[in-house]
mmCIF file of C-alpha atoms and ligand atoms in Angstrom:
data_model
loop_
_atom_site.group_PDB
_atom_site.id
_atom_site.type_symbol
_atom_site.label_atom_id
_atom_site.label_comp_id
_atom_site.label_asym_id
_atom_site.label_seq_id
_atom_site.Cartn_x
_atom_site.Cartn_y
_atom_site.Cartn_z
ATOM 1 C CA UNK A 602 -0.333 -0.094 0.313
ATOM 2 C CA UNK A 603 0.884 3.499 -0.497
ATOM 3 C CA UNK A 604 0.493 4.304 3.556
ATOM 4 C CA UNK A 605 3.686 1.100 4.134
ATOM 5 C CA UNK A 606 5.705 2.825 1.621
ATOM 6 C CA UNK A 607 5.850 6.289 2.762
ATOM 7 C CA UNK A 608 5.693 4.974 5.940
ATOM 8 C CA UNK A 609 8.730 2.864 5.068
ATOM 9 C CA UNK A 610 10.121 6.148 3.488
ATOM 10 C CA UNK A 611 10.949 4.490 0.763
ATOM 11 C CA UNK A 612 8.195 6.406 -1.736
ATOM 12 C CA UNK A 613 9.219 8.208 -5.062
ATOM 13 C CA UNK A 614 7.125 10.912 -6.712
ATOM 14 C CA UNK A 615 7.186 10.986 -10.638
ATOM 15 C CA UNK A 616 5.617 14.417 -11.232
ATOM 16 C CA UNK A 617 4.972 14.232 -14.448
ATOM 17 C CA UNK A 618 3.172 17.961 -14.797
ATOM 18 C CA UNK A 619 -0.395 18.643 -13.353
ATOM 19 C CA UNK A 620 -0.525 20.852 -16.911
ATOM 20 C CA UNK A 621 1.002 18.131 -18.951
ATOM 21 C CA UNK A 622 -1.710 16.613 -21.459
ATOM 22 C CA UNK A 623 0.378 15.475 -23.679
ATOM 23 C CA UNK A 624 -0.865 11.628 -23.902
ATOM 24 C CA UNK A 625 2.449 9.642 -25.167
ATOM 25 C CA UNK A 626 5.004 11.562 -23.358
ATOM 26 C CA UNK A 627 3.156 10.018 -20.109
ATOM 27 C CA UNK A 628 3.126 6.898 -21.245
ATOM 28 C CA UNK A 629 6.827 6.981 -22.488
ATOM 29 C CA UNK A 630 8.137 8.770 -18.299
ATOM 30 C CA UNK A 631 5.799 6.912 -16.505
ATOM 31 C CA UNK A 632 7.076 3.710 -18.561
ATOM 32 C CA UNK A 633 10.599 4.859 -17.799
ATOM 33 C CA UNK A 634 10.443 5.623 -14.658
ATOM 34 C CA UNK A 635 8.077 2.441 -13.519
ATOM 35 C CA UNK A 636 10.928 0.396 -14.844
ATOM 36 C CA UNK A 637 13.430 1.939 -12.882
ATOM 37 C CA UNK A 638 12.254 1.807 -9.150
ATOM 38 C CA UNK A 639 9.483 5.193 -8.790
ATOM 39 C CA UNK A 640 6.605 3.906 -7.316
ATOM 40 C CA UNK A 641 4.410 6.720 -7.167
ATOM 41 C CA UNK A 642 3.247 8.597 -10.211
ATOM 42 C CA UNK A 643 1.432 12.224 -10.567
ATOM 43 C CA UNK A 644 -0.430 13.768 -13.812
ATOM 44 C CA UNK A 645 -3.085 15.839 -14.945
ATOM 45 C CA UNK A 646 -6.271 15.155 -13.906
ATOM 46 C CA UNK A 647 -7.558 14.078 -17.820
ATOM 47 C CA UNK A 648 -9.020 10.953 -17.290
ATOM 48 C CA UNK A 649 -7.751 10.463 -21.000
ATOM 49 C CA UNK A 650 -3.559 11.762 -19.203
ATOM 50 C CA UNK A 651 -4.488 8.463 -16.107
ATOM 51 C CA UNK A 652 -5.304 5.923 -18.977
ATOM 52 C CA UNK A 653 -1.581 7.081 -20.256
ATOM 53 C CA UNK A 654 -0.229 6.761 -17.130
ATOM 54 C CA UNK A 655 -2.421 3.898 -16.277
ATOM 55 C CA UNK A 656 -0.184 2.353 -19.848
ATOM 56 C CA UNK A 657 2.501 3.020 -19.507
ATOM 57 C CA UNK A 658 2.645 1.237 -15.876
ATOM 58 C CA UNK A 659 1.184 -1.912 -17.861
ATOM 59 C CA UNK A 660 4.190 -1.309 -20.465
ATOM 60 C CA UNK A 661 6.972 -1.901 -17.671
ATOM 61 C CA UNK A 662 5.143 -4.708 -16.335
ATOM 62 C CA UNK A 663 4.725 -4.455 -12.630
ATOM 63 C CA UNK A 664 2.248 -4.221 -10.850
ATOM 64 C CA UNK A 665 3.521 -4.465 -7.801
ATOM 65 C CA UNK A 666 3.385 -0.967 -5.370
ATOM 66 C CA UNK A 667 2.933 0.765 -8.315
ATOM 67 C CA UNK A 668 0.896 4.049 -7.277
ATOM 68 C CA UNK A 669 -0.794 7.224 -9.476
ATOM 69 C CA UNK A 670 -2.188 10.229 -7.750
ATOM 70 C CA UNK A 671 -3.624 13.035 -9.509
ATOM 71 C CA UNK A 672 -2.845 16.891 -9.452
ATOM 72 C CA UNK A 673 -6.695 19.574 -9.556
ATOM 73 C CA UNK A 674 -5.765 22.964 -8.854
ATOM 74 C CA UNK A 675 -7.596 26.109 -8.104
ATOM 75 C CA UNK A 676 -7.563 29.434 -9.018
ATOM 76 C CA UNK A 677 -4.098 31.633 -8.935
ATOM 77 C CA UNK A 678 -2.316 27.925 -8.852
ATOM 78 C CA UNK A 679 0.370 28.777 -11.732
ATOM 79 C CA UNK A 680 0.487 24.570 -12.407
ATOM 80 C CA UNK A 681 -3.434 24.498 -14.423
ATOM 81 C CA UNK A 682 -2.065 27.345 -16.571
ATOM 82 C CA UNK A 683 -1.319 28.026 -19.638
ATOM 83 C CA UNK A 684 0.851 30.797 -21.283
ATOM 84 C CA UNK A 685 -0.883 32.140 -24.918
ATOM 85 C CA UNK A 686 0.926 34.794 -27.453
ATOM 86 C CA UNK A 687 -0.472 38.095 -28.037
ATOM 87 C CA UNK A 688 -0.078 37.592 -31.663
ATOM 88 C CA UNK A 689 -0.430 41.647 -32.541
ATOM 89 C CA UNK A 690 2.556 42.337 -29.499
ATOM 90 C CA UNK A 691 4.836 39.288 -30.428
ATOM 91 C CA UNK A 692 7.533 40.427 -32.941
ATOM 92 C CA UNK A 693 8.864 36.816 -33.951
ATOM 93 C CA UNK A 694 12.003 37.189 -31.914
ATOM 94 C CA UNK A 695 11.734 33.120 -30.983
ATOM 95 C CA UNK A 696 13.031 33.767 -27.243
ATOM 96 C CA UNK A 697 10.421 32.530 -25.930
ATOM 97 C CA UNK A 698 10.727 29.031 -28.044
ATOM 98 C CA UNK A 699 14.211 29.080 -27.296
ATOM 99 C CA UNK A 700 13.652 28.872 -22.768
ATOM 100 C CA UNK A 701 10.767 26.777 -23.036
ATOM 101 C CA UNK A 702 11.590 23.892 -20.918
ATOM 102 C CA UNK A 703 8.760 21.911 -22.131
ATOM 103 C CA UNK A 704 9.113 22.566 -26.254
ATOM 104 C CA UNK A 705 5.204 23.828 -25.825
ATOM 105 C CA UNK A 706 6.303 26.558 -28.334
ATOM 106 C CA UNK A 707 6.244 26.055 -32.080
ATOM 107 C CA UNK A 708 6.988 27.942 -35.154
ATOM 108 C CA UNK A 709 4.356 27.627 -38.497
ATOM 109 C CA UNK A 710 4.054 30.892 -40.022
ATOM 110 C CA UNK A 711 3.537 32.569 -36.644
ATOM 111 C CA UNK A 712 5.122 31.416 -32.815
ATOM 112 C CA UNK A 713 2.453 29.537 -30.888
ATOM 113 C CA UNK A 714 1.729 28.180 -27.564
ATOM 114 C CA UNK A 715 0.665 24.206 -28.034
ATOM 115 C CA UNK A 716 -1.478 24.164 -24.840
ATOM 116 C CA UNK A 717 -1.059 20.243 -24.210
ATOM 117 C CA UNK A 718 2.337 20.580 -23.643
ATOM 118 C CA UNK A 719 2.656 23.990 -21.115
ATOM 119 C CA UNK A 720 3.036 23.169 -17.669
ATOM 120 C CA UNK A 721 2.901 27.008 -16.786
ATOM 121 C CA UNK A 722 6.284 27.722 -15.650
ATOM 122 C CA UNK A 723 5.932 31.633 -16.614
ATOM 123 C CA UNK A 724 10.070 31.295 -18.462
ATOM 124 C CA UNK A 725 8.563 32.544 -22.005
ATOM 125 C CA UNK A 726 6.654 35.069 -20.095
ATOM 126 C CA UNK A 727 9.279 36.451 -18.112
ATOM 127 C CA UNK A 728 11.817 36.497 -21.779
ATOM 128 C CA UNK A 729 9.870 37.814 -23.711
ATOM 129 C CA UNK A 730 10.773 41.364 -24.702
ATOM 130 C CA UNK A 731 7.645 42.646 -25.892
ATOM 131 C CA UNK A 732 4.948 41.749 -23.218
ATOM 132 C CA UNK A 733 3.299 39.554 -25.314
ATOM 133 C CA UNK A 734 2.540 36.705 -23.083
ATOM 134 C CA UNK A 735 0.013 36.136 -21.156
ATOM 135 C CA UNK A 736 -1.540 33.226 -18.966
ATOM 136 C CA UNK A 737 -4.649 31.113 -18.529
ATOM 137 C CA UNK A 738 -5.955 29.794 -15.471
ATOM 138 C CA UNK A 739 -7.683 26.281 -16.893
ATOM 139 C CA UNK A 740 -10.771 25.517 -14.125
ATOM 140 C CA UNK A 741 -12.132 22.375 -13.716
ATOM 141 C CA UNK A 742 -15.237 21.549 -11.871
ATOM 142 C CA UNK A 743 -14.798 19.169 -9.366
ATOM 143 C CA UNK A 744 -17.858 18.094 -9.748
ATOM 144 C CA UNK A 745 -18.049 17.018 -12.681
ATOM 145 C CA UNK A 746 -14.644 15.200 -13.152
ATOM 146 C CA UNK A 747 -13.649 14.188 -9.922
ATOM 147 C CA UNK A 748 -15.940 11.424 -10.054
ATOM 148 C CA UNK A 749 -14.770 10.362 -13.987
ATOM 149 C CA UNK A 750 -10.800 10.805 -12.086
ATOM 150 C CA UNK A 751 -11.691 8.214 -9.090
ATOM 151 C CA UNK A 752 -13.785 5.389 -11.981
ATOM 152 C CA UNK A 753 -10.351 5.264 -12.600
ATOM 153 C CA UNK A 754 -9.302 3.769 -9.022
ATOM 154 C CA UNK A 755 -6.420 6.404 -8.403
ATOM 155 C CA UNK A 756 -4.761 5.919 -5.163
ATOM 156 C CA UNK A 757 -5.180 9.506 -3.990
ATOM 157 C CA UNK A 758 -5.678 13.014 -5.504
ATOM 158 C CA UNK A 759 -3.248 15.674 -4.628
ATOM 159 C CA UNK A 760 -4.997 19.600 -4.104
ATOM 160 C CA UNK A 761 -2.762 22.715 -4.843
ATOM 161 C CA UNK A 762 -4.468 24.799 -1.919
ATOM 162 C CA UNK A 763 -2.053 28.345 -3.578
ATOM 163 C CA UNK A 764 -4.438 30.445 -3.291
ATOM 164 C CA UNK A 765 -5.531 33.285 -0.721
ATOM 165 C CA UNK A 766 -9.436 32.855 -1.350
ATOM 166 C CA UNK A 767 -9.225 31.062 1.605
ATOM 167 C CA UNK A 768 -13.216 29.845 1.329
ATOM 168 C CA UNK A 769 -12.421 28.951 -1.984
ATOM 169 C CA UNK A 770 -9.540 26.676 -0.734
ATOM 170 C CA UNK A 771 -11.894 25.275 2.189
ATOM 171 C CA UNK A 772 -15.282 24.714 -0.445
ATOM 172 C CA UNK A 773 -12.609 22.535 -2.674
ATOM 173 C CA UNK A 774 -11.031 20.400 -0.056
ATOM 174 C CA UNK A 775 -14.521 19.547 0.988
ATOM 175 C CA UNK A 776 -15.964 18.950 -2.821
ATOM 176 C CA UNK A 777 -12.541 16.898 -3.050
ATOM 177 C CA UNK A 778 -13.477 14.914 0.730
ATOM 178 C CA UNK A 779 -16.902 13.640 -0.868
ATOM 179 C CA UNK A 780 -15.998 12.174 -3.495
ATOM 180 C CA UNK A 781 -12.505 10.633 -2.837
ATOM 181 C CA UNK A 782 -11.988 8.744 0.792
ATOM 182 C CA UNK A 783 -8.161 7.329 -0.286
ATOM 183 C CA UNK A 784 -4.781 9.360 0.530
ATOM 184 C CA UNK A 785 -5.353 13.130 -0.346
ATOM 185 C CA UNK A 786 -2.564 15.585 -0.808
ATOM 186 C CA UNK A 787 -1.928 18.855 -0.144
ATOM 187 C CA UNK A 788 0.828 20.991 -2.440
ATOM 188 C CA UNK A 789 1.804 24.095 -1.046
ATOM 189 C CA UNK A 790 4.515 26.577 -0.604
ATOM 190 C CA UNK A 791 5.809 29.252 1.810
ATOM 191 C CA UNK A 792 6.008 32.126 -1.319
ATOM 192 C CA UNK A 793 2.630 33.622 -0.901
ATOM 193 C CA UNK A 794 1.381 33.016 2.425
ATOM 194 C CA UNK A 795 3.959 32.677 4.611
ATOM 195 C CA UNK A 796 5.001 30.569 8.078
ATOM 196 C CA UNK A 797 2.203 30.895 10.248
ATOM 197 C CA UNK A 798 -0.467 31.383 7.543
ATOM 198 C CA UNK A 799 0.335 27.800 5.745
ATOM 199 C CA UNK A 800 1.071 26.565 9.165
ATOM 200 C CA UNK A 801 -2.397 27.439 10.014
ATOM 201 C CA UNK A 802 -4.114 26.497 6.912
ATOM 202 C CA UNK A 803 -3.169 23.037 7.192
ATOM 203 C CA UNK A 804 -3.789 22.294 10.398
ATOM 204 C CA UNK A 805 -7.804 23.614 9.757
ATOM 205 C CA UNK A 806 -7.617 21.360 6.346
ATOM 206 C CA UNK A 807 -6.856 18.230 8.286
ATOM 207 C CA UNK A 808 -9.945 18.586 10.995
ATOM 208 C CA UNK A 809 -12.001 16.398 10.837
ATOM 209 C CA UNK A 810 -9.258 13.250 8.516
ATOM 210 C CA UNK A 811 -7.621 10.618 10.511
ATOM 211 C CA UNK A 812 -4.207 10.277 11.179
ATOM 212 C CA UNK A 813 -1.874 10.064 8.481
ATOM 213 C CA UNK A 814 -3.987 10.029 5.990
ATOM 214 C CA UNK A 815 -2.981 13.357 4.460
ATOM 215 C CA UNK A 816 0.503 14.308 2.707
ATOM 216 C CA UNK A 817 2.003 17.539 2.480
ATOM 217 C CA UNK A 818 3.641 18.331 -0.541
ATOM 218 C CA UNK A 819 6.250 20.721 0.898
ATOM 219 C CA UNK A 820 6.968 22.819 -2.483
ATOM 220 C CA UNK A 821 10.217 24.347 -2.746
ATOM 221 C CA UNK A 822 10.236 26.487 -5.560
ATOM 222 C CA UNK A 823 7.442 24.935 -8.352
ATOM 223 C CA UNK A 824 8.838 24.116 -11.356
ATOM 224 C CA UNK A 825 12.068 25.354 -10.997
ATOM 225 C CA UNK A 826 14.187 22.124 -10.607
ATOM 226 C CA UNK A 827 16.146 22.922 -14.741
ATOM 227 C CA UNK A 828 19.707 22.260 -12.795
ATOM 228 C CA UNK A 829 21.140 19.431 -10.539
ATOM 229 C CA UNK A 830 22.619 21.968 -7.341
ATOM 230 C CA UNK A 831 21.905 22.037 -3.903
ATOM 231 C CA UNK A 832 20.418 25.873 -4.035
ATOM 232 C CA UNK A 833 17.511 24.591 -6.697
ATOM 233 C CA UNK A 834 16.725 22.764 -4.112
ATOM 234 C CA UNK A 835 16.926 24.988 -0.910
ATOM 235 C CA UNK A 836 13.301 25.851 -0.700
ATOM 236 C CA UNK A 837 11.787 22.573 -0.614
ATOM 237 C CA UNK A 838 13.761 21.409 2.126
ATOM 238 C CA UNK A 839 13.154 24.597 3.863
ATOM 239 C CA UNK A 840 9.040 24.148 3.314
ATOM 240 C CA UNK A 841 10.050 19.836 4.942
ATOM 241 C CA UNK A 842 11.360 21.445 8.092
ATOM 242 C CA UNK A 843 8.321 23.580 8.757
ATOM 243 C CA UNK A 844 5.645 20.546 8.700
ATOM 244 C CA UNK A 845 8.354 18.503 10.143
ATOM 245 C CA UNK A 846 9.132 20.792 13.082
ATOM 246 C CA UNK A 847 4.801 20.971 13.198
ATOM 247 C CA UNK A 848 4.099 17.856 14.197
ATOM 248 C CA UNK A 849 1.663 17.737 12.008
ATOM 249 C CA UNK A 850 0.033 14.390 12.396
ATOM 250 C CA UNK A 851 0.866 14.141 7.826
ATOM 251 C CA UNK A 852 3.636 13.024 5.806
ATOM 252 C CA UNK A 853 5.619 15.249 4.324
ATOM 253 C CA UNK A 854 6.927 14.994 0.627
ATOM 254 C CA UNK A 855 9.223 17.666 -0.949
ATOM 255 C CA UNK A 856 8.717 18.859 -3.705
ATOM 256 C CA UNK A 857 9.313 22.037 -6.078
ATOM 257 C CA UNK A 858 12.743 22.401 -7.495
ATOM 258 C CA UNK A 859 14.172 18.517 -6.264
ATOM 259 C CA UNK A 860 17.167 17.344 -7.569
ATOM 260 C CA UNK A 861 19.846 14.547 -6.490
ATOM 261 C CA UNK A 862 20.663 16.912 -3.998
ATOM 262 C CA UNK A 863 17.315 16.988 -1.883
ATOM 263 C CA UNK A 864 16.846 14.313 -0.220
ATOM 264 C CA UNK A 865 21.226 14.467 0.685
ATOM 265 C CA UNK A 866 21.000 18.258 2.049
ATOM 266 C CA UNK A 867 18.086 17.646 3.876
ATOM 267 C CA UNK A 868 19.821 14.715 5.679
ATOM 268 C CA UNK A 869 22.199 17.344 5.961
ATOM 269 C CA UNK A 870 19.588 19.610 7.611
ATOM 270 C CA UNK A 871 18.241 16.585 9.834
ATOM 271 C CA UNK A 872 14.532 16.797 7.437
ATOM 272 C CA UNK A 873 13.754 13.289 7.666
ATOM 273 C CA UNK A 874 11.005 13.161 4.547
ATOM 274 C CA UNK A 875 8.873 10.393 3.913
ATOM 275 C CA UNK A 876 8.648 10.308 -0.445
ATOM 276 C CA UNK A 877 10.537 13.000 -3.280
ATOM 277 C CA UNK A 878 8.585 14.476 -5.762
ATOM 278 C CA UNK A 879 11.206 15.502 -8.466
ATOM 279 C CA UNK A 880 9.227 16.804 -11.470
ATOM 280 C CA UNK A 881 11.046 19.771 -13.979
ATOM 281 C CA UNK A 882 14.492 17.819 -14.132
ATOM 282 C CA UNK A 883 13.636 14.351 -13.699
ATOM 283 C CA UNK A 884 11.888 14.962 -16.857
ATOM 284 C CA UNK A 885 14.273 16.721 -17.834
ATOM 285 C CA UNK A 886 17.474 13.808 -17.452
ATOM 286 C CA UNK A 887 15.076 11.792 -19.604
ATOM 287 C CA UNK A 888 14.155 14.815 -22.738
ATOM 288 C CA UNK A 889 16.446 12.909 -25.397
ATOM 289 C CA UNK A 890 14.697 9.558 -24.517
ATOM 290 C CA UNK A 891 11.207 11.039 -25.013
ATOM 291 C CA UNK A 892 10.907 12.474 -28.108
ATOM 292 C CA UNK A 893 11.804 9.009 -30.111
ATOM 293 C CA UNK A 894 9.428 7.191 -32.050
ATOM 294 C CA UNK A 895 10.811 3.740 -30.693
ATOM 295 C CA UNK A 896 11.373 4.188 -27.012
ATOM 296 C CA UNK A 897 8.969 2.098 -26.293
ATOM 297 C CA UNK A 898 10.204 -0.728 -28.272
ATOM 298 C CA UNK A 899 13.869 0.157 -28.671
ATOM 299 C CA UNK A 900 15.533 -2.092 -25.521
ATOM 300 C CA UNK A 901 18.879 -0.329 -25.993
ATOM 301 C CA UNK A 902 17.459 3.036 -25.194
ATOM 302 C CA UNK A 903 15.202 1.840 -23.238
ATOM 303 C CA UNK A 904 17.346 0.707 -20.709
ATOM 304 C CA UNK A 905 20.037 4.130 -20.864
ATOM 305 C CA UNK A 906 17.046 5.735 -20.499
ATOM 306 C CA UNK A 907 15.734 3.735 -17.089
ATOM 307 C CA UNK A 908 19.528 3.866 -15.936
ATOM 308 C CA UNK A 909 19.786 7.681 -15.685
ATOM 309 C CA UNK A 910 16.366 8.011 -14.115
ATOM 310 C CA UNK A 911 17.517 4.481 -11.294
ATOM 311 C CA UNK A 912 20.172 6.548 -10.316
ATOM 312 C CA UNK A 913 18.011 9.776 -9.117
ATOM 313 C CA UNK A 914 15.728 7.405 -7.891
ATOM 314 C CA UNK A 915 18.406 5.460 -5.687
ATOM 315 C CA UNK A 916 19.598 8.397 -4.458
ATOM 316 C CA UNK A 917 17.379 9.914 -3.462
ATOM 317 C CA UNK A 918 15.895 7.166 -1.460
ATOM 318 C CA UNK A 919 19.051 5.963 -0.071
ATOM 319 C CA UNK A 920 19.288 9.455 1.093
ATOM 320 C CA UNK A 921 15.384 9.149 3.114
ATOM 321 C CA UNK A 922 16.947 6.052 5.002
ATOM 322 C CA UNK A 923 16.856 6.675 8.739
ATOM 323 C CA UNK A 924 20.144 5.840 9.823
HETATM 324 S S1 LIG B 1296 9.141 36.305 -26.926
HETATM 325 FE FE1 LIG B 1296 7.411 37.154 -27.881
HETATM 326 S S2 LIG B 1296 8.186 38.810 -29.048
HETATM 327 FE FE2 LIG B 1296 9.550 37.159 -29.115
HETATM 328 S S3 LIG B 1296 8.691 35.403 -30.716
HETATM 329 FE FE3 LIG B 1296 8.259 34.783 -28.507
HETATM 330 S S4 LIG B 1296 5.837 35.720 -28.102
HETATM 331 FE FE4 LIG B 1296 6.823 36.779 -29.793
HETATM 332 S S1 LIG B 1297 7.833 27.964 -20.877
HETATM 333 FE FE1 LIG B 1297 6.465 27.886 -19.341
HETATM 334 S S2 LIG B 1297 4.408 28.670 -19.950
HETATM 335 FE FE2 LIG B 1297 6.069 29.631 -21.805
HETATM 336 S S3 LIG B 1297 4.177 28.140 -22.881
HETATM 337 FE FE3 LIG B 1297 6.620 26.633 -22.326
HETATM 338 S S4 LIG B 1297 6.048 25.548 -20.508
HETATM 339 FE FE4 LIG B 1297 4.049 26.955 -20.926
#
């Protein structure tokens, strides 16, 4: 069970991207990472993407100890935003395409964002010299979508509770609990709320829930893990430390800027998470393999990709072991 993995601190979560609607990529990612030993998979809250992840698990051929989670967002959550290019302002300089870490910008007669691939990281916005890019939130109707997702047989639902609107947070949290009785995860970082408000929000959300039926995804800087440095992962460790010190009855999962240094740095700081979640960095290190047409049938290339993913997982889990 997922709970057993968390208790044993043997849980590694691959974040395929809450906004990643590219079914082919998700299937390939899940295949590679499941073969490499990853046991927890976080995908976009769309039934067809859950199906893609399930195909990935079937491809890998390992049925035991593999768990699926979907991430649902709220207004204000960057993970569910999509970039849009204002053609009136665009001067076709190509800078956005160069910086996009997810190859979501294509150049035809004009620059366009492929919505299914946009993960809302915001890098293109920061680098556009003409301010020609804006974002749109992709909000979903919880009561309509959650039953369809739950029917797929999920192991966890992750709620991105990044919003100033406490009323909206509470309402959506209630809706999630009405539709799903299993393990829930709350994803939050320190940037918007500050430590005090963050802890009191989580404390309030835990009311009425069984102890250790909830994971806190202690986020550092969301979607920032494009390199493998200690500095990138620092905030994730600090957020995890905050929750560890709070002694709230939660499983702690570090995320947001995580990489091969995350659990090592956590250990040095006396932080002992139950799970490590890696997104941007995990996707980046196998990026070349994800675009190979024959990756699912090419045993040599698949073995190479699996070996790369396995190094990340093994280093991470080794540092999570209790002394
Ligand atoms: S960076 Fe801005 S101006 Fe340049 S191609 Fe992209 S949208 Fe157009
Ligand atoms: S840079 Fe980020 S926000 Fe912009 S198109 Fe690419 S994935 Fe989307």
